[in-house]
GROMACS .gro file of C-alpha atoms in nm:
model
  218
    1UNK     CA    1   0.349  -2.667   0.325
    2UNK     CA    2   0.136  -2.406   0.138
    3UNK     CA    3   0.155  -2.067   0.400
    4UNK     CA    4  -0.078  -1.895   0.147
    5UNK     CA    5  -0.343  -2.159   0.083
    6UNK     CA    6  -0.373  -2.175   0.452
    7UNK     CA    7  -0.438  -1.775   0.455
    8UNK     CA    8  -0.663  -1.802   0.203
    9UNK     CA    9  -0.883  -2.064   0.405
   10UNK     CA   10  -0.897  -1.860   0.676
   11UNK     CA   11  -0.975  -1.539   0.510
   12UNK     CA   12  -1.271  -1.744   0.319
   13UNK     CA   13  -1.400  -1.893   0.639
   14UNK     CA   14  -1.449  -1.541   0.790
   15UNK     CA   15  -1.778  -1.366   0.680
   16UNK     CA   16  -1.735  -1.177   0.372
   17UNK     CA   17  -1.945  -0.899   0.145
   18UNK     CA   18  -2.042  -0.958  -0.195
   19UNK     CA   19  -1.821  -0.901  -0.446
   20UNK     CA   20  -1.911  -0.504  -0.589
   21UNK     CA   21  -1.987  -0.518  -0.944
   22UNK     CA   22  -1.840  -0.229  -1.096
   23UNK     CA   23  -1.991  -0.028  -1.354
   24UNK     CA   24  -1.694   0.106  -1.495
   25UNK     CA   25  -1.341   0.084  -1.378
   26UNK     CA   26  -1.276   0.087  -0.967
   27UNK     CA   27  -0.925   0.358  -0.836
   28UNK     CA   28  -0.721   0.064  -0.696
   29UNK     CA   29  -0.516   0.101  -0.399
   30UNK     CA   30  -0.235  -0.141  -0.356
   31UNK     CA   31  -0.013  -0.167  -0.031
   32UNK     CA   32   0.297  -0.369  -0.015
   33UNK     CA   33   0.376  -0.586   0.249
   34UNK     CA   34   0.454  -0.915   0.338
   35UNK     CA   35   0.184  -1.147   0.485
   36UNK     CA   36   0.217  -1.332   0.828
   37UNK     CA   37   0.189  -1.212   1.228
   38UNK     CA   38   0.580  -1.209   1.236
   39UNK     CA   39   0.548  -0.947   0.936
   40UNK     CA   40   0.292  -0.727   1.083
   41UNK     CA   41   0.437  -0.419   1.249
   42UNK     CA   42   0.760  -0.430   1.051
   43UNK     CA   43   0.887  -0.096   0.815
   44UNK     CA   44   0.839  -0.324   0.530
   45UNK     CA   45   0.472  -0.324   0.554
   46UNK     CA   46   0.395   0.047   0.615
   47UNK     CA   47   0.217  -0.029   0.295
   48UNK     CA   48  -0.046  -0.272   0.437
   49UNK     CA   49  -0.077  -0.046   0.755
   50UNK     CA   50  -0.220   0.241   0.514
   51UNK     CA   51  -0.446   0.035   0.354
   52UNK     CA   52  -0.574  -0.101   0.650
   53UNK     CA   53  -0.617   0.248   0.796
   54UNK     CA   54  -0.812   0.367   0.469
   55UNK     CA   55  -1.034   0.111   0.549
   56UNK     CA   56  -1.121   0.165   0.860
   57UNK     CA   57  -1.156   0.482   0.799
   58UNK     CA   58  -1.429   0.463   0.478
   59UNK     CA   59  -1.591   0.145   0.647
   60UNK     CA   60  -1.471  -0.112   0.380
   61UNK     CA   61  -1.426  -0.468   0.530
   62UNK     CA   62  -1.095  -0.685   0.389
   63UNK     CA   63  -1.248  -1.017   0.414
   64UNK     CA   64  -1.221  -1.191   0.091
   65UNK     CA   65  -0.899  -1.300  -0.166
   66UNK     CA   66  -0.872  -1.267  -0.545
   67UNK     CA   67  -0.575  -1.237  -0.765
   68UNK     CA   68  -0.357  -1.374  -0.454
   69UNK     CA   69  -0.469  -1.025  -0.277
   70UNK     CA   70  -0.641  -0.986   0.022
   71UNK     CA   71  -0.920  -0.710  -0.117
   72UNK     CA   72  -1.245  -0.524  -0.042
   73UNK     CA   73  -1.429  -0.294  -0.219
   74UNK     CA   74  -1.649  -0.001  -0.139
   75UNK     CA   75  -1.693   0.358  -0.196
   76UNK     CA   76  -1.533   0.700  -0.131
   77UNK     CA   77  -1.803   0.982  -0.165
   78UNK     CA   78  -1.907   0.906  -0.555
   79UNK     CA   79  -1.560   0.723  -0.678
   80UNK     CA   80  -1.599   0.345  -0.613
   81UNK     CA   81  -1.253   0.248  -0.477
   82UNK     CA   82  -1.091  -0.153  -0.440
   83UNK     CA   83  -0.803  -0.220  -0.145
   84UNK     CA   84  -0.543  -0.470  -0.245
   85UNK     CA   85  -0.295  -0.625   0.015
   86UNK     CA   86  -0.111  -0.890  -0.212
   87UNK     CA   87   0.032  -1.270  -0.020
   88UNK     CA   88   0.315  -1.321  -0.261
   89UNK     CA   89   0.552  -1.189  -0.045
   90UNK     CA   90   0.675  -0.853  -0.130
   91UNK     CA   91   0.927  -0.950  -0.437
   92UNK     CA   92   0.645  -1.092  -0.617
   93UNK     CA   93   0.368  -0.791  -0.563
   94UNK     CA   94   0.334  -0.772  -0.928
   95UNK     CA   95   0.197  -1.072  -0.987
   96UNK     CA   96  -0.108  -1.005  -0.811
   97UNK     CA   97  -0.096  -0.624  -0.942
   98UNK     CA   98  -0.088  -0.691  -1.243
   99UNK     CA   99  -0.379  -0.947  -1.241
  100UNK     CA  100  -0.600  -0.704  -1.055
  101UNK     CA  101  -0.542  -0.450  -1.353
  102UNK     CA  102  -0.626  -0.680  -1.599
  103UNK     CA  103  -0.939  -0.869  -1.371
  104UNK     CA  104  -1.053  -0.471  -1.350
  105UNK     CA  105  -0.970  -0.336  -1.678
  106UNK     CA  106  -0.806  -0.051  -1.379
  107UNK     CA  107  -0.633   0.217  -1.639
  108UNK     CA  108  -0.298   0.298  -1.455
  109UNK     CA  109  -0.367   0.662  -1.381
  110UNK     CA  110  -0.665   0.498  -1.110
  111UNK     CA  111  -0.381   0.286  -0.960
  112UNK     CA  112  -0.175   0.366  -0.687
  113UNK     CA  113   0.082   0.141  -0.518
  114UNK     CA  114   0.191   0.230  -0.122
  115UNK     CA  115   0.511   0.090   0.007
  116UNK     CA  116   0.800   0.154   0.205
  117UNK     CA  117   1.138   0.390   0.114
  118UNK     CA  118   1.469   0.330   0.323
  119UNK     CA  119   1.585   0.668   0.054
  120UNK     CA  120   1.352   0.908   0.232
  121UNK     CA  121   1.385   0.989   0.572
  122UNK     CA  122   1.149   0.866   0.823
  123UNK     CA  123   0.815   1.058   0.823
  124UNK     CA  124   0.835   1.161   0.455
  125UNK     CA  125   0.579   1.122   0.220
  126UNK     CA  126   0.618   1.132  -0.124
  127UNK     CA  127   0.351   1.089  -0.453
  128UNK     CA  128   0.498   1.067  -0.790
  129UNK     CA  129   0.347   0.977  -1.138
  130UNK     CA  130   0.551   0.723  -1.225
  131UNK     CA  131   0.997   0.702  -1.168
  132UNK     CA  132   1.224   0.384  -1.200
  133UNK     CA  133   1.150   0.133  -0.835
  134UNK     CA  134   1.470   0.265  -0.646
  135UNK     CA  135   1.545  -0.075  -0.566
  136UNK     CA  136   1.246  -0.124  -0.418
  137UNK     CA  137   1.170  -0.519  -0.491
  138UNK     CA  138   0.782  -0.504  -0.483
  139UNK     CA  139   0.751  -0.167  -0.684
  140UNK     CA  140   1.008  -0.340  -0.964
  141UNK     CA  141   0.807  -0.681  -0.979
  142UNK     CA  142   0.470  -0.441  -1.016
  143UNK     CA  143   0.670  -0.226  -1.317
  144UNK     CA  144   0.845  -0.541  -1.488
  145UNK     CA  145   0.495  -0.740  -1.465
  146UNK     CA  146   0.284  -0.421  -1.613
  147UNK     CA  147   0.582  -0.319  -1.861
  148UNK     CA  148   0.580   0.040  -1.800
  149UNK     CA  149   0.724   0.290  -1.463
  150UNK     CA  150   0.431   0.479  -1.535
  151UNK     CA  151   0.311   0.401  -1.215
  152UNK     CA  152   0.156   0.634  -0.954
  153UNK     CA  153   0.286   0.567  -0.648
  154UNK     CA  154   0.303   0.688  -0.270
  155UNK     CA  155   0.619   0.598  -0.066
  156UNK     CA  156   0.640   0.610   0.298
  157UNK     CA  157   0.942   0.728   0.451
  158UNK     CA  158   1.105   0.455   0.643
  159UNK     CA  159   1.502   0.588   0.695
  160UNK     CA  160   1.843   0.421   0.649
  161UNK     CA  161   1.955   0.204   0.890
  162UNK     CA  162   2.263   0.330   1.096
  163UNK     CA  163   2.599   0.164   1.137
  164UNK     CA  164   2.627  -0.147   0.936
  165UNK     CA  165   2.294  -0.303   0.920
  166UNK     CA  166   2.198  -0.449   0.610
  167UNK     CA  167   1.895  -0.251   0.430
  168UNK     CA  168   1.730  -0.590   0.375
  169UNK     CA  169   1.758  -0.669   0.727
  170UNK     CA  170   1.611  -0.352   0.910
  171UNK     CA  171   1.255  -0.280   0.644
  172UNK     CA  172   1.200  -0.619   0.821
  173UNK     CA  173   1.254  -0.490   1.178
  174UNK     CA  174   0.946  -0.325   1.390
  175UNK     CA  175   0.983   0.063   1.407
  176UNK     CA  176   1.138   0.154   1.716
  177UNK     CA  177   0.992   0.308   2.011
  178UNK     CA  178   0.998   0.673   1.952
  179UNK     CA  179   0.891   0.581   1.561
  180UNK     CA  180   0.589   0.422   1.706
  181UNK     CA  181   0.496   0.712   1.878
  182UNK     CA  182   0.533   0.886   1.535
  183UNK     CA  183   0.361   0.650   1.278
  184UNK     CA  184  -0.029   0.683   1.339
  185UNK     CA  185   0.010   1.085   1.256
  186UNK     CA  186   0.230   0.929   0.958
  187UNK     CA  187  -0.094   0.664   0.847
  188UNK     CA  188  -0.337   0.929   0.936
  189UNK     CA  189  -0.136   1.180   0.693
  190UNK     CA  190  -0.132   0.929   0.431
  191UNK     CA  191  -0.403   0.806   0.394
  192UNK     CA  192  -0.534   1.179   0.391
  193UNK     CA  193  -0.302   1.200   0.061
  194UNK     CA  194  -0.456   0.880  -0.084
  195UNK     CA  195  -0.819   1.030  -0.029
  196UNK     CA  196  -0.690   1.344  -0.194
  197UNK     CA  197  -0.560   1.142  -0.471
  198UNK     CA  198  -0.917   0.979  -0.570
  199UNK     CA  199  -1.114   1.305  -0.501
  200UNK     CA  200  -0.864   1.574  -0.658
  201UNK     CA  201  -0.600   1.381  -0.849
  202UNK     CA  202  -0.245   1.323  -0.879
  203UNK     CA  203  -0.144   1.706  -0.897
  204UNK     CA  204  -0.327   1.791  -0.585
  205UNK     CA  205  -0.208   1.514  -0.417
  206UNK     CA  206   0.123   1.562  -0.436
  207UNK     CA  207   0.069   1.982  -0.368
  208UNK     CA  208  -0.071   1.871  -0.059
  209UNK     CA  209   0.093   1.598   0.108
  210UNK     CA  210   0.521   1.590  -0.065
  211UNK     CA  211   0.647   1.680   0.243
  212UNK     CA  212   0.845   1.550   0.541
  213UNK     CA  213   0.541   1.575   0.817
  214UNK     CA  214   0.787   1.561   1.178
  215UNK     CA  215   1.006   1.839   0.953
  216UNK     CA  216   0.822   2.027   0.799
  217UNK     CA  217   0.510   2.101   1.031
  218UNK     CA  218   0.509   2.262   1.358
   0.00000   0.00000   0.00000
């Protein structure tokens, strides 16, 4: 049974835009996630929920697959921009990361990788230049497949679990009701950041948008 090859059929069946040719090197944005319905609305996939609201948002379709990534490719204002959702499954992100890079010639400073954080409390956003993965499973396949933590990255605030739940166990439940309420301020927010990111850089960025947003803000 091949769960990805069947993914990939259907994503090729489904009408697609040509592929951009890039005149020099595309910012690539990179959500984490796992792939499948059953995955969909889960904390572990907050990073393929911002991608999909970034493209939405700049009008770029996600129709076709390279590199074992769902992808499309488009522009924000003058900086031409590529969306990445990798199918490995989230411990082995960096295998399609790290093939996009290289496909791209992307120079990590116009790479930024989304994903989930069970360290920072729900709501929080957080951009950083680079840092070890936390634990984080996808972010360490991405750093041991590229060699380096100099990484920029943007993690989404997801919470501990309470009680004894097992970490592994809850990124793969669905937010809960009153988080659900919360979350499309929380996409909206960062996917302001990631904008900000392309058009102002890292610095500003993270000036902007480090912040706890249902703390911090009226």
């Amino acid at each position: 049974m091949d769960p990805l090859g069947s993914r990939i059929r259907r994503v090729f069946s489904r009408k697609s835009m040509p592929e951009t040719d890039f005149a020099s090197p595309p910012f690539l944005l990179v959500g984490l996630g796992n792939p499948g319905r059953e995955y969909r609305e889960t904390r572990h996939n907050a990073g393929f929920m911002v991608i999909d609201r970034f493209a939405e948002e700049a009008g770029i379709p996600l129709g076709r697959v390279q590199q074992k990534a769902i992808i499309g490719s488009g522009s924000l204002g003058e900086h031409k921009v590529l969306l990445a959702k990798p199918q490995t499954y989230m411990n082995l992100s960096g295998q399609s990361v790290s093939a996009l890079v290289r496909f791209y010639k992307v120079p990590l400073e116009q790479l930024l990788i989304v994903y989930d954080d069970i360290d920072l409390p729900f709501g929080t956003l957080r951009m950083r230049p680079g840092g070890s993965s936390g634990g984080h499973k996808g972010m360490q396949s991405i750093i041991d497949r590229l060699g380096t933590q100099d990484i920029p990255r943007l993690r989404i605030g997801v919470g501990r679990p309470r009680g004894s739940k097992a970490a592994a166990n809850y990124v793969l439940d669905e937010f809960n009701g009153r988080e659900k309420l919360d979350l499309p301020y929380i996409l909206d927010r960062a996917t302001q950041a990631v904008q900000d990111w392309i058009r102002f850089g890292l610095a500003e960025a993270m000036n902007r948008h480090n912040l706890n947003l249902l703390a911090d803000e009226p």
